[in-house]
C-alpha angles and dihedrals in degrees: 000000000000114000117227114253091243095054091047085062091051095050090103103045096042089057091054105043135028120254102247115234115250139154132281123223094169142038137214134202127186122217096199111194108205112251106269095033130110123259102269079222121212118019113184118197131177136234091033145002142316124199139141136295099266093173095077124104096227132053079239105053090040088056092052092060134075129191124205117203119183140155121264126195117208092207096049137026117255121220119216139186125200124184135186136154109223111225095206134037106255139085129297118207111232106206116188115205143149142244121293117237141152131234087193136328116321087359108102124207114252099225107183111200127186139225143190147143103049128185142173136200107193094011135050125227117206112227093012095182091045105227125155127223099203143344121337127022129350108282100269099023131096130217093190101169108052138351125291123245123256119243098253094052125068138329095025091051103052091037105121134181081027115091134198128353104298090110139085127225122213141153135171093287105039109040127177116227138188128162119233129197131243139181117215113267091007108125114233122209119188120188123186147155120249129187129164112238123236125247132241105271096017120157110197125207107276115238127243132208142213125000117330138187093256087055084059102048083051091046089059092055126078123151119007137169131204128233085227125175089035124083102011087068117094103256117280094010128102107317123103133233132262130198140180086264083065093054096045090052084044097053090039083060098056112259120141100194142023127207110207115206107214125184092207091172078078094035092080135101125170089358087299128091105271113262089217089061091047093049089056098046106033097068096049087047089051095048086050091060093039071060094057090246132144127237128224100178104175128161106266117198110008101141097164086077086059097048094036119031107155092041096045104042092088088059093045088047092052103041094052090048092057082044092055106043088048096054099030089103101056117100122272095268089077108092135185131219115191107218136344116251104336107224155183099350096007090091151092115013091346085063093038099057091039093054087048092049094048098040085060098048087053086044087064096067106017111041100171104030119127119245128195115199128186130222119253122266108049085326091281128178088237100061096048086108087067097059124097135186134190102267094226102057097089083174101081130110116197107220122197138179130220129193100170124181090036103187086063103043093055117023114143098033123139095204099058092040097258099118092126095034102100142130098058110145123201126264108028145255091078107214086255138025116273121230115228103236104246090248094062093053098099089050101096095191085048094044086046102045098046082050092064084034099065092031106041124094100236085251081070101016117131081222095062152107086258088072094055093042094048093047087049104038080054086061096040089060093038083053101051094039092052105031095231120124122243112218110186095235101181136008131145147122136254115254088233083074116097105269093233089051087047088052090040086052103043087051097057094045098054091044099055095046092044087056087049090044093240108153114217154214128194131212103262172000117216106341142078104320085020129159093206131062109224090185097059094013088232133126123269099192112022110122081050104058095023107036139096 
C-alpha cells in the first residue's frame, strides 16, 4: 500500500517519539482504484465531502483516490452514507482512517476513530459489522501498518457508548482495509456507523436536565445585530463610529438585543479600564436598555489568548476582574461573553481549565449574570464535542456562528484569502459556471467545492439552505443531548455579494434557526457585511429578517 506523502515526512519522528491520544471530530475514508484501472469519477457522502486524493505524487494517482471527509461525535454514533458508481469491473480497497493532525512538530495525534454496521448495495463487504473473533485485526480487515490494539487497551477500553466487540478501530496511522468488488456502471452505496473514541483521561461535557436559568435568559433573546467594526479595532485605526441615533434606528427595525464586540486588551490604561473608553460606552449601553433592549458585551479580537493560552490566561483573569466588578451592579440584561471564536491553541483541556477559571472569576462579583461562550475553533457547530462547562453553572448560554455556505458569505474577503473569489450567487447552481480564480487553484475544499457549486441542482448545492440547516440541526442536537441553550451568536454576508442573494441568504438563515428556536444576531450593523446603508440610511435587509 501506498503511504500518504505526509506520513513519509513524519517517519522519522514517529520512530523517535509516541503519537499522543486526542480526540477525533472527523472521520476519512479512502476509495483506492487499483493502478491501471480507470477513476471510479464522482463519490457523493453525507454527511461531508468527498475530493481527491490530493496526497498522491502524480495528476493519476491522484485521480484514483478519493479521499471521504465527515464529521464524528464521541457522545453519539454518526450515520454516513457514501456513493459512488465504478467505471471497470474489478475491486475497489476501502481503507478506513482518521483525521491528520499534529501534538507538536513531527508528533502526530492519535486520533482513534470507530466503526460499525456496514452495509453495501452493489458491492459486499466481508465482516460488515467488524467484530473480531481473537487477537489482531477484525476478520477481513487489514491493519497493515502497525499492530492492532488488543481489546483491553485503547480505544476499546475507553469506547463508550459503544459496547462489546461488534466495532472496528482505526486512525491515520493505523488504518483498517478491505477490498470490495464492483461491477462497471453498477452504483455502490455504502452505509455505516462512526464515533470518535475517547482518550485516555477525557473528561466529556456533563449532561443537564430539565429548564435552567440560562434556558430563560435565551428565551428572552430573538433577533439581534452587532456593532460590529467599532470598538474591537485598536483605537484610531480602521473601526466606525456609533451613536444613540444608531440604536434608535436598531431597536425601530426590530431587533430585541445587541451583542458589542470590545478589544479590551486595548481598552486599558494605568492597569484599569480607561476612563476615556467608559465615558464613550457607557452612555450608548445605557440608551440600549432605556430601549428595552438586551446586551451581549463579549472581547472581540484578542488573538494572543489563541496563540498563547497559558501566557496569556493571567491577562485575560485580570482584565476580566476588573470587567466584571465595573459592570456587577447593572441590571441582569447585561450580559458577558468571554472571548470571540476561540481558535488554533485555545482548545481541548487548555480551554476547558481557562473558561472554568473565568466563569469563576465572573462568578465573584456577578453570581447570577448570564454568560454566553463560544466552542473552539472560530466558534463552529462542529466543534461543539469539544466544549466543556463547569457542571454546576446552570447560568450559561453556548453561542455559535455560522457562515455557511462560506464561499458565499465571504467572497471577496482579503482575510480568509478570498479576495478573487466573487461572483457566487445564492443558491447554486449560478446561470452560468464560475471560474476558480487562478489563485485559488492549489486550494483542494475550494476546487471541490466550486466544482458542486456550479453542477448541483440548489436541493443538493454546497451553496444552500441544506448547509445552514445541517451546521444548526448539529447544535440543536448538541443542545438537547447536553441541556445547554444555543444562541446564534453571528451570521451575515459580505456587501460584494449580490444584494437579492443577500436577501435570499439572510432569510434562510433566519428561518432555519427561528424553527429550531435559536435566537440570533447578525453581523452586523453598517458596515461590510452590514444590515443598514449609511449612505441612504435605508435598510439593506429588512423584508429578510423582518417578513413574512
Amino acid at each position: 500500500m501506498r503511504l500518504l506523502l505526509c506520513l513519509l515526512t513524519l517517519t522519522s519522528a514517529l520512530l523517535a517519539e509516541e503519537p499522543v491520544p486526542h480526540l477525533a471530530s472527523s472521520a476519512r475514508l479512502f476509495l483506492r482504484v487499483p493502478d491501471g484501472s480507470p477513476p471510479i469519477g464522482e463519490a457523493r457522502v453525507s454527511p461531508g465531502v468527498a475530493s481527491p486524493g490530493n496526497y498522491e505524487p502524480t495528476p493519476e494517482k491522484r485521480e484514483r483516490l478519493t479521499d471521504i471527509n465527515f464529521p464524528i461525535h464521541w457522545w453519539r454514533w454518526t450515520k454516513v452514507e457514501v456513493s459512488f458508481t465504478p467505471t471497470y469491473d474489478g475491486k475497489i480497497e476501502l481503507d478506513l482512517n482518521g483525521p491528520w493532525g499534529e501534538a507538536r512538530p513531527g508528533v502526530l495525534q492519535q486520533m482513534e476513530v470507530l466503526w460499525r454496521n456496514f452495509s453495501a448495495i452493489g458491492s459486499t463487504i466481508e465482516n460488515p459489522g467488524v467484530k473480531r473473533t481473537g487477537e489482531g485485526s477484525p476478520d477481513g480487515w487489514k491493519s497493515p501498518w502497525r499492530p492492532y490494539p488488543a481489546p483491553t487497551v485503547w480505544p476499546f477500553t475507553a469506547a463508550e457508548p459503544a459496547k462489546g466487540n461488534g466495532f472496528g478501530a482505526s486512525w491515520h496511522g493505523r488504518p483498517l482495509t478491505q477490498s470490495i468488488p464492483v461491477k462497471k456502471g453498477v452504483a455502490v452505496t455504502l452505509k455505516f456507523e462512526v464515533l470518535g473514541a475517547q482518550p485516555p483521561g477525557f473528561v466529556g461535557m456533563k449532561r443537564l436536565v430539565g429548564d435552567s436559568p440560562a434556558h430563560q435568559a435565551a428565551a428572552k433573546l430573538k433577533r439581534g445585530v452587532n456593532l460590529g467594526n467599532n470598538w474591537e479595532s485598536p483605537p484610531g485605526e480602521w473601526g466606525i463610529k456609533f451613536d444613540k441615533g444608531d440604536l434608535d434606528q436598531i431597536a425601530a427595525e426590530g431587533f430585541d438585543h445587541i451583542r458589542v464586540p470590545v478589544a479590551w486588551q486595548h481598552r486599558l490604561k494605568d492597569g484599569a479600564i480607561d476612563p476615556a473608553f467608559l465615558a464613550e460606552i457607557e452612555p450608548m449601553l445605557r440608551h440600549a436598555l432605556s430601549k428595552r433592549m438586551r446586551i451581549i458585551l463579549n472581547w472581540q479580537h484578542f488573538d494572543e489568548l489563541s496563540r498563547d493560552p497559558e501566557g496569556k490566561r493571567a491577562e485575560f483573569m485580570r482584565v476580566w476582574n476588573l470587567i466584571a466588578t465595573h459592570f456587577k451592579d447593572w441590571p441582569p440584561e447585561l450580559m458577558f461573553e468571554l472571548i470571540n471564536e476561540p481558535n488554533t491553541k485555545m482548545d481541548g483541556a487548555v480551554m476547558t481549565s481557562i473558561y472554568a477559571e473565568a466563569i469563576n472569576t465572573l462568578r465573584r462579583t456577578n453570581p447570577g449574570r448570564t454568560i454566553l461562550v463560544d466552542p473552539p475553533q472560530w466558534a463552529s457547530c462542529s466543534t461543539l464535542d469539544r466544549l466543556v462547562l463547569p457542571e454546576e453553572d446552570h447560568n450559561i448560554i453556548v453561542s455559535v456562528h455560522c457562515y455557511d455556505p462560506f464561499e458565499f458569505t465571504h467572497q471577496g474577503a482579503s482575510w480568509v484569502g478570498l479576495t478573487d473569489l466573487k461572483g457566487i450567487t445564492y443558491p447554486g447552481p449560478p446561470s452560468s459556471p464560475l471560474t476558480l480564480p487562478t489563485s485559488l487553484r492549489d486550494a483542494t475544499d475550494r476546487v471541490a467545492w466550486i466544482k458542486d457549486y456550479n453542477r448541483l441542482p440548489a436541493t443538493e448545492s454546497p451553496c444552500s439552505k441544506k448547509s445552514i440547516e445541517r451546521a444548526l440541526d448539529e447544535a440543536i442536537r448538541w443542545s438537547a443531548y447536553f441541556g445547554r441553550p444555543i444562541h446564534l451568536g453571528e451570521f451575515g454576508s459580505n456587501r460584494l455579494a449580490d444584494q437579492a442573494s443577500r436577501n435570499r441568504y439572510s432569510r434562510d438563515v433566519r428561518t432555519v434557526a427561528e424553527a429550531r428556536r435559536i435566537p440570533w444576531t447578525l453581523w452586523e450593523w453598517k458596515a461590510g457585511f452590514g444590515y443598514w446603508d449609511p449612505q441612504t440610511n435605508k435598510p439593506l435587509l429588512k423584508e429578510a429578517l423582518f417578513g413574512k
